[in-house]
CSV table of C-alpha atoms in Angstrom, one decimal:
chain,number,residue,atom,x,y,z
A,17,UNK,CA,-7.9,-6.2,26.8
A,18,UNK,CA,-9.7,-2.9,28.6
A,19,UNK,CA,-12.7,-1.6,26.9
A,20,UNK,CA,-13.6,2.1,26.5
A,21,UNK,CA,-17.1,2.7,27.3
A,22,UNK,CA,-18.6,6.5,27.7
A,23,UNK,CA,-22.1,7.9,27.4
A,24,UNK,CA,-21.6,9.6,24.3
A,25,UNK,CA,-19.9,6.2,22.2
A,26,UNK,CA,-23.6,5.8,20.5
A,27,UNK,CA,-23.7,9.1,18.9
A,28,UNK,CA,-19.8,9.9,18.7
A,29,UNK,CA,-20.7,9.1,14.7
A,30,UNK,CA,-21.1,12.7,14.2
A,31,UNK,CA,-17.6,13.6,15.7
A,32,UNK,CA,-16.0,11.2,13.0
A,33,UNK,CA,-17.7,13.2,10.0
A,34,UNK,CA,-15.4,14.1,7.8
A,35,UNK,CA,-14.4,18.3,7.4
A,36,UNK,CA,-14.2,19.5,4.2
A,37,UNK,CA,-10.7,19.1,3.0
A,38,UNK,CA,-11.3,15.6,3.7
A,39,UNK,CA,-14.5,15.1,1.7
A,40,UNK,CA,-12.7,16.7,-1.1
A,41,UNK,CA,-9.8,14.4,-1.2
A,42,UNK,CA,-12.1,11.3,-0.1
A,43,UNK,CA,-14.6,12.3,-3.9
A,44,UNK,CA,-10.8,12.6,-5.6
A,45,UNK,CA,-10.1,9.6,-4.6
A,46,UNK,CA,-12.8,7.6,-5.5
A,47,UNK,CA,-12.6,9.1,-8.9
A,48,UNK,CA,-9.4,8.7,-9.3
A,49,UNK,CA,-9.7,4.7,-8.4
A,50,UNK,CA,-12.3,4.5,-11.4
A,51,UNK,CA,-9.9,4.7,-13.7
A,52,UNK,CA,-6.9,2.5,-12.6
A,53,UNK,CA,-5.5,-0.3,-14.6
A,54,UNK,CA,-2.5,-1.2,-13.9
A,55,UNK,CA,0.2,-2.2,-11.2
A,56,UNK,CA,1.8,1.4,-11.5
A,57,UNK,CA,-1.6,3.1,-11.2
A,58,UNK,CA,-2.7,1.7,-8.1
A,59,UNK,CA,1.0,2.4,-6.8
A,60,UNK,CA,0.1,6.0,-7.9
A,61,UNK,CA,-3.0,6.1,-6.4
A,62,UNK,CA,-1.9,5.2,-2.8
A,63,UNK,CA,0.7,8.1,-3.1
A,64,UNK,CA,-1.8,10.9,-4.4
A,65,UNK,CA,-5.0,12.2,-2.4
A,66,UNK,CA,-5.0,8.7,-0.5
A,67,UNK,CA,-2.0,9.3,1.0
A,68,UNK,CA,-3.1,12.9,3.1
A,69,UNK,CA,-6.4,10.6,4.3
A,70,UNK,CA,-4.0,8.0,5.4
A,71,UNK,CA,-0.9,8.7,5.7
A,72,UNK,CA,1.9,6.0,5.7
A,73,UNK,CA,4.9,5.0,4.0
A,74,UNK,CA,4.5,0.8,3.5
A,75,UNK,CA,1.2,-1.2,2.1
A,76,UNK,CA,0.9,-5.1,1.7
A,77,UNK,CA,-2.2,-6.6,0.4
A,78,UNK,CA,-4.2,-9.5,0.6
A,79,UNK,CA,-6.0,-11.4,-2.0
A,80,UNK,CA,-7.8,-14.3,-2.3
A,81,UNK,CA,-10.4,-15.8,-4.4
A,82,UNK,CA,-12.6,-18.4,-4.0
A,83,UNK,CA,-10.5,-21.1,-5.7
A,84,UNK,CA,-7.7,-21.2,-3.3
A,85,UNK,CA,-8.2,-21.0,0.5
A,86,UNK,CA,-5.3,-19.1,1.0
A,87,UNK,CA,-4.2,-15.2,0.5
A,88,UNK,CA,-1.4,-14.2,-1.7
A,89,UNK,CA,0.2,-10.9,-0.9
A,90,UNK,CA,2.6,-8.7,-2.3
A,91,UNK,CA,3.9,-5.4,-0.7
A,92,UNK,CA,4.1,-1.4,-1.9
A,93,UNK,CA,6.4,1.0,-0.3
A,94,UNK,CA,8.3,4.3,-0.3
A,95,UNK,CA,10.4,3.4,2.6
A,96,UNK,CA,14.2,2.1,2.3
A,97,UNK,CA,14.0,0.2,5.7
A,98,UNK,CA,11.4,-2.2,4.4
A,99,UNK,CA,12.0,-4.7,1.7
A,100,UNK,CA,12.0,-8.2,1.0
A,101,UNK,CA,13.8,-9.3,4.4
A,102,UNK,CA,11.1,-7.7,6.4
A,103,UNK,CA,8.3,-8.8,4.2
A,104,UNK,CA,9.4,-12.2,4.7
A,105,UNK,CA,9.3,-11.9,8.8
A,106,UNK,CA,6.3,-9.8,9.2
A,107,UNK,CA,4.3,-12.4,7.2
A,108,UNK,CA,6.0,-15.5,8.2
A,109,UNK,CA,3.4,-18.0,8.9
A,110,UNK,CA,4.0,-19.2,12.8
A,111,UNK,CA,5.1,-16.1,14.1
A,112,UNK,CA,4.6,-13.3,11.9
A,113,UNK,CA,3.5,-9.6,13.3
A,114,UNK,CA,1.6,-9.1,10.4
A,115,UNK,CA,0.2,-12.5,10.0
A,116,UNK,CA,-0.7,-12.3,13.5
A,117,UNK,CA,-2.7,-9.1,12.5
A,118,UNK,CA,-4.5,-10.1,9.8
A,119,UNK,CA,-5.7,-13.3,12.0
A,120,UNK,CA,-7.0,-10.8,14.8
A,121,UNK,CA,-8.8,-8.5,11.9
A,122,UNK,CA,-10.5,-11.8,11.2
A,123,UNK,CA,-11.8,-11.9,14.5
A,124,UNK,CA,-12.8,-8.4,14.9
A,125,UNK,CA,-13.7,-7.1,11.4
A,126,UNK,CA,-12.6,-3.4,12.3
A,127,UNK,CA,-9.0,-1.4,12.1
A,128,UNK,CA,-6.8,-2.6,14.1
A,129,UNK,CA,-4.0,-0.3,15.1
A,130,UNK,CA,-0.9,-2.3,16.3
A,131,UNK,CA,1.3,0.5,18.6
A,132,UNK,CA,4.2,0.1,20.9
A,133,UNK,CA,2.9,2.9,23.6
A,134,UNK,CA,-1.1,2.9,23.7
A,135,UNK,CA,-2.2,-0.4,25.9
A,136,UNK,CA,-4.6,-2.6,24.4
A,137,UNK,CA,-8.0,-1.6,24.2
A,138,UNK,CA,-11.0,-1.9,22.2
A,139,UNK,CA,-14.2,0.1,20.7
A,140,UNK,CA,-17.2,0.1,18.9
A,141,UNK,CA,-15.2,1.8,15.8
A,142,UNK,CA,-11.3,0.1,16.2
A,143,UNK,CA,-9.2,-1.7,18.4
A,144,UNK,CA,-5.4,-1.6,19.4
A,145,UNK,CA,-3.3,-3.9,20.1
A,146,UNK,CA,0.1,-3.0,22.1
A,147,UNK,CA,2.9,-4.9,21.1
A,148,UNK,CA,7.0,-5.1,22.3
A,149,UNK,CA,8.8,-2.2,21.3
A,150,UNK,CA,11.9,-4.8,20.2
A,151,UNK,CA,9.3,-6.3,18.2
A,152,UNK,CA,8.0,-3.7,16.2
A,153,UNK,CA,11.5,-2.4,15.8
A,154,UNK,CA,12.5,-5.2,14.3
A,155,UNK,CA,9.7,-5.2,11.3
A,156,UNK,CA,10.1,-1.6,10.5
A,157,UNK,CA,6.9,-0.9,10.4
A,158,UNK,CA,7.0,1.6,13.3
A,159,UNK,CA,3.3,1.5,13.9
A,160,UNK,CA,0.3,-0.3,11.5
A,161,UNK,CA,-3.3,-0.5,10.9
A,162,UNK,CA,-4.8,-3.3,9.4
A,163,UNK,CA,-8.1,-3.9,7.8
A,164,UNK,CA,-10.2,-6.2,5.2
A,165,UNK,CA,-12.9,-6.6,3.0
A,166,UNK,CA,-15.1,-10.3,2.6
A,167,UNK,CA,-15.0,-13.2,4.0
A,168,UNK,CA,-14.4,-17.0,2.9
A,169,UNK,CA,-17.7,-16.7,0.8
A,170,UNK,CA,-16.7,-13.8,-0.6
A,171,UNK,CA,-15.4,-14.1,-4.6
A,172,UNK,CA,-12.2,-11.8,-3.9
A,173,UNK,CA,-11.8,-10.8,-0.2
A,174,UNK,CA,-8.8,-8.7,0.0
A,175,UNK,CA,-6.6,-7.7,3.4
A,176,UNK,CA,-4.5,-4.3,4.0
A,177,UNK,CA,-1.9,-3.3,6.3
A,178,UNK,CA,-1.1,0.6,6.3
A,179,UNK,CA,3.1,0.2,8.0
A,180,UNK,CA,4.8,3.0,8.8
A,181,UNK,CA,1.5,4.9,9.6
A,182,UNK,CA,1.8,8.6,10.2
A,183,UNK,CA,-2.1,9.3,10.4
A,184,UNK,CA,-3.2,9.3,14.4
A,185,UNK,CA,-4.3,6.4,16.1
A,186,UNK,CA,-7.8,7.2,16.9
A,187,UNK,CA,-11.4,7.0,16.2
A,188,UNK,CA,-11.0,9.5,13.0
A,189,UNK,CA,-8.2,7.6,11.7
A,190,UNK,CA,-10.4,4.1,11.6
A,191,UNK,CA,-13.3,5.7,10.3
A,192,UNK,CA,-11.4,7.0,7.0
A,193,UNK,CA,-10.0,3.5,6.7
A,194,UNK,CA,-13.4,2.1,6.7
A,195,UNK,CA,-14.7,4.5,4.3
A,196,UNK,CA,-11.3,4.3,2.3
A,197,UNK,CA,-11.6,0.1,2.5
A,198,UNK,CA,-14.5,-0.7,-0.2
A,199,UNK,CA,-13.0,1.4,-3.0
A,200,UNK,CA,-10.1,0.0,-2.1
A,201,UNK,CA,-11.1,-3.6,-2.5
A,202,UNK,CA,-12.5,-2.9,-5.3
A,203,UNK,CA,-9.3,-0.9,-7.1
A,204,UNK,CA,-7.4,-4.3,-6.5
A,205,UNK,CA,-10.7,-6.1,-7.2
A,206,UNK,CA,-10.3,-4.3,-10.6
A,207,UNK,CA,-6.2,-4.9,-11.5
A,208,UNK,CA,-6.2,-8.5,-10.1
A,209,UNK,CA,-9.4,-9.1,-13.0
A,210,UNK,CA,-7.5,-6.6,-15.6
A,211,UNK,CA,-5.2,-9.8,-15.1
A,212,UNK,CA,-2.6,-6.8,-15.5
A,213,UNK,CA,0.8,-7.3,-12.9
A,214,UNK,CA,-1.0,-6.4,-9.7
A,215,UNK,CA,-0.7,-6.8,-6.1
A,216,UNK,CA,-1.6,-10.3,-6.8
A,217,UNK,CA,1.6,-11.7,-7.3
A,218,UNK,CA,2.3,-15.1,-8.8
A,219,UNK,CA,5.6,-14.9,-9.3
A,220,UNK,CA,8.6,-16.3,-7.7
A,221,UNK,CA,10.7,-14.6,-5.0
A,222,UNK,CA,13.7,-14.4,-7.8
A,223,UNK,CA,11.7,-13.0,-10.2
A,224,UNK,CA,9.4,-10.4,-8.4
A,225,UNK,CA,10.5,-6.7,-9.0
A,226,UNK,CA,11.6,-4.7,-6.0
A,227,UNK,CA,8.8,-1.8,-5.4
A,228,UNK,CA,9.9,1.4,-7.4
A,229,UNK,CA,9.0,4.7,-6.4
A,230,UNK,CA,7.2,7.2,-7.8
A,231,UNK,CA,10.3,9.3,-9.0
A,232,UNK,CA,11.4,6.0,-10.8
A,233,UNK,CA,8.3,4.6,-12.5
A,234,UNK,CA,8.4,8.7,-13.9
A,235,UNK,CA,12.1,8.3,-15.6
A,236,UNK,CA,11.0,4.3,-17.0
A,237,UNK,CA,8.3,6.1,-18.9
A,238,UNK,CA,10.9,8.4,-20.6
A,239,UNK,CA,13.9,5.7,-20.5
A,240,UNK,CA,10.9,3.6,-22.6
A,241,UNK,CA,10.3,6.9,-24.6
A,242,UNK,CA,14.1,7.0,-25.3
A,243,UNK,CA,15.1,10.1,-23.9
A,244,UNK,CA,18.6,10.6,-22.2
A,245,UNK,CA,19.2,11.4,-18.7
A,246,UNK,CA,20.2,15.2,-20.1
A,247,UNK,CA,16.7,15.1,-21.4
A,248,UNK,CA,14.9,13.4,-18.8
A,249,UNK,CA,16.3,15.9,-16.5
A,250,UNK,CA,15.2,19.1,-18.3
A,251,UNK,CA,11.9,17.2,-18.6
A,252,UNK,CA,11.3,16.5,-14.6
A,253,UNK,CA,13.7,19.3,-13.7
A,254,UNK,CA,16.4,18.1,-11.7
A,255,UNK,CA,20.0,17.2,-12.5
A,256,UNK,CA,21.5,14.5,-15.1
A,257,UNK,CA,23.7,13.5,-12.6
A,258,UNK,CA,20.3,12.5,-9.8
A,259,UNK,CA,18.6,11.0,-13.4
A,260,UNK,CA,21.8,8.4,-13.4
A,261,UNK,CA,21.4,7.6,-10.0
A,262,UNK,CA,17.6,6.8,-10.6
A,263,UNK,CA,18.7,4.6,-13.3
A,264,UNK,CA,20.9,2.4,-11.1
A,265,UNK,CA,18.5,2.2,-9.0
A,266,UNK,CA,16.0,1.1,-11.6
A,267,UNK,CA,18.3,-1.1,-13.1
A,268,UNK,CA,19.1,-2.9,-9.6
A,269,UNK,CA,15.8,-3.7,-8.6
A,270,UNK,CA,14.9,-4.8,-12.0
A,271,UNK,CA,17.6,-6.9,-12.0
A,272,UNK,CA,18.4,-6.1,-15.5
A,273,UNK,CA,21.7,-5.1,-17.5
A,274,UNK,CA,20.7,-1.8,-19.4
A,275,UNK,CA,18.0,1.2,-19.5
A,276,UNK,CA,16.9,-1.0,-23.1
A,277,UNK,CA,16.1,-3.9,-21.1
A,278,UNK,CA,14.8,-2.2,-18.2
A,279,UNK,CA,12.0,0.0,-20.2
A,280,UNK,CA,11.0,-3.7,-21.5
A,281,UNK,CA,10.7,-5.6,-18.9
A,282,UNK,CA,9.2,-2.5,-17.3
A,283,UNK,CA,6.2,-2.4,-20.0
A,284,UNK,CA,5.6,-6.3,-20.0
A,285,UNK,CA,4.8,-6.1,-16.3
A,286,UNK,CA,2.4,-3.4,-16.5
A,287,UNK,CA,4.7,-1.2,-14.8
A,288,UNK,CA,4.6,1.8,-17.6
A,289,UNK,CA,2.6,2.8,-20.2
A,290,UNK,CA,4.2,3.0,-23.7
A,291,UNK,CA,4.3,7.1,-24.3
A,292,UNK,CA,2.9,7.8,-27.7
């Protein structure tokens, strides 16, 4: 592994500062993580003012306390080419590209970008680590970041992996994510205590829900407030016909029989909100 060196790395701090349209989203952000509660919020959260500082399409988290020496993680995403088959690899224990990741972060305790193109080298502010284009292929994850927060004597410490990642990999890039990583620590800090249906999954593998998107969790919240798909579609204005196809979708990853069933099971999980 190369490292860059240059005379202006000790004060390249004030090339990282943030422009305006940045800081503004970075305050929203925060404020919006103040008042997150549940599974569906964070979910939300990611895919608001977070996403344009860090743009990607796939999250899995981290968590672990200090009664248990080991992290139990559950993944986010927007993305059809990543589900439970590539979850499985990328975290798979001996061998795993995200595993693997995580275990270097531990090492390095800054973002580390995993790319196909850019050799390995490291910084004062990030590292990158090049990996086999096959590789990568194979995970769907296209290119990553990864990055923490604690350590093994910290009460939660909590890992992040950013798949998919459209934001550039480069010293601006890292220095949002580590701005970005203590409120988001402390947003799953926060659901995981809430004891609310969180990225701190205890369930089986039969009986975890597949991610839902945004669109989705929307029509839930008015298949719970018992509208019809005529309805719902007037509501979010789009057709009755693209409502149906949300609700097979809905009804597929929940694993469930009907819309009834779905808005339950939905609500018990901390998915939705009852509507008053």
């Amino acid at each position: 592994m190369s490292t860059i060196t240059g005379t202006d790395q000790a004060n390249d701090q004030w090339g990282l500062a943030l422009n305006e349209e940045q800081r503004s989203l970075f305050m929203e952000v925060i404020e919006e993580s103040l008042r997150l509660q549940h599974r569906s919020h964070f979910f939300n959260w990611l895919q608001r003012g977070f996403q344009c500082l860090m743009a990607h399409e796939v999250v899995i988290v981290g968590v672990r306390g200090t009664e248990r020496p080991t992290y139990d993680y559950e993944y986010l995403t927007s993305s059809r080419y990543f589900g439970d088959t590539q979850f499985d690899q990328v975290l798979h224990e001996a061998d795993g590209l995200v595993s693997q990741a995580f275990e270097q972060w531990s090492k390095l305790s800054m973002p580390v970008f995993y790319h196909t193109d850019i050799p390995s080298q490291q910084n004062s502010h990030f590292a990158i680590e090049q990996i086999e284009a096959g590789r990568m292929s194979a995970s769907e994850l296209k290119r990553f970041v990864v990055h923490g927060f604690g350590n093994e004597h910290s009460r939660i410490a909590t890992l992040v992996m950013f798949g998919r990642l459209s934001s550039p990999v480069n010293a601006q890039t890292a220095h949002l994510l580590e701005l970005l990583m203590p409120h988001l620590h402390c947003a799953i800090e926060k659901v995981t205590a809430n004891k609310c249906p969180s990225v701190l999954s205890t369930t089986t593998r039969n009986s975890r829900v597949k991610p839902l998107s945004r669109r989705e969790l929307e029509v839930l919240e008015w298949l719970q407030a018992g509208k019809t798909n005529w309805e719902i579609g007037s509501i979010m204005e789009i057709s009755p016909l693209t409502i149906k196809n949300h609700v097979q979708n809905i009804l597929r990853k929940m694993d469930v029989e009907n819309r009834s069933q779905a808005a339950s099971k939905a609500l018990k999980l901390g998915l939705i909100t009852r509507k008053q």
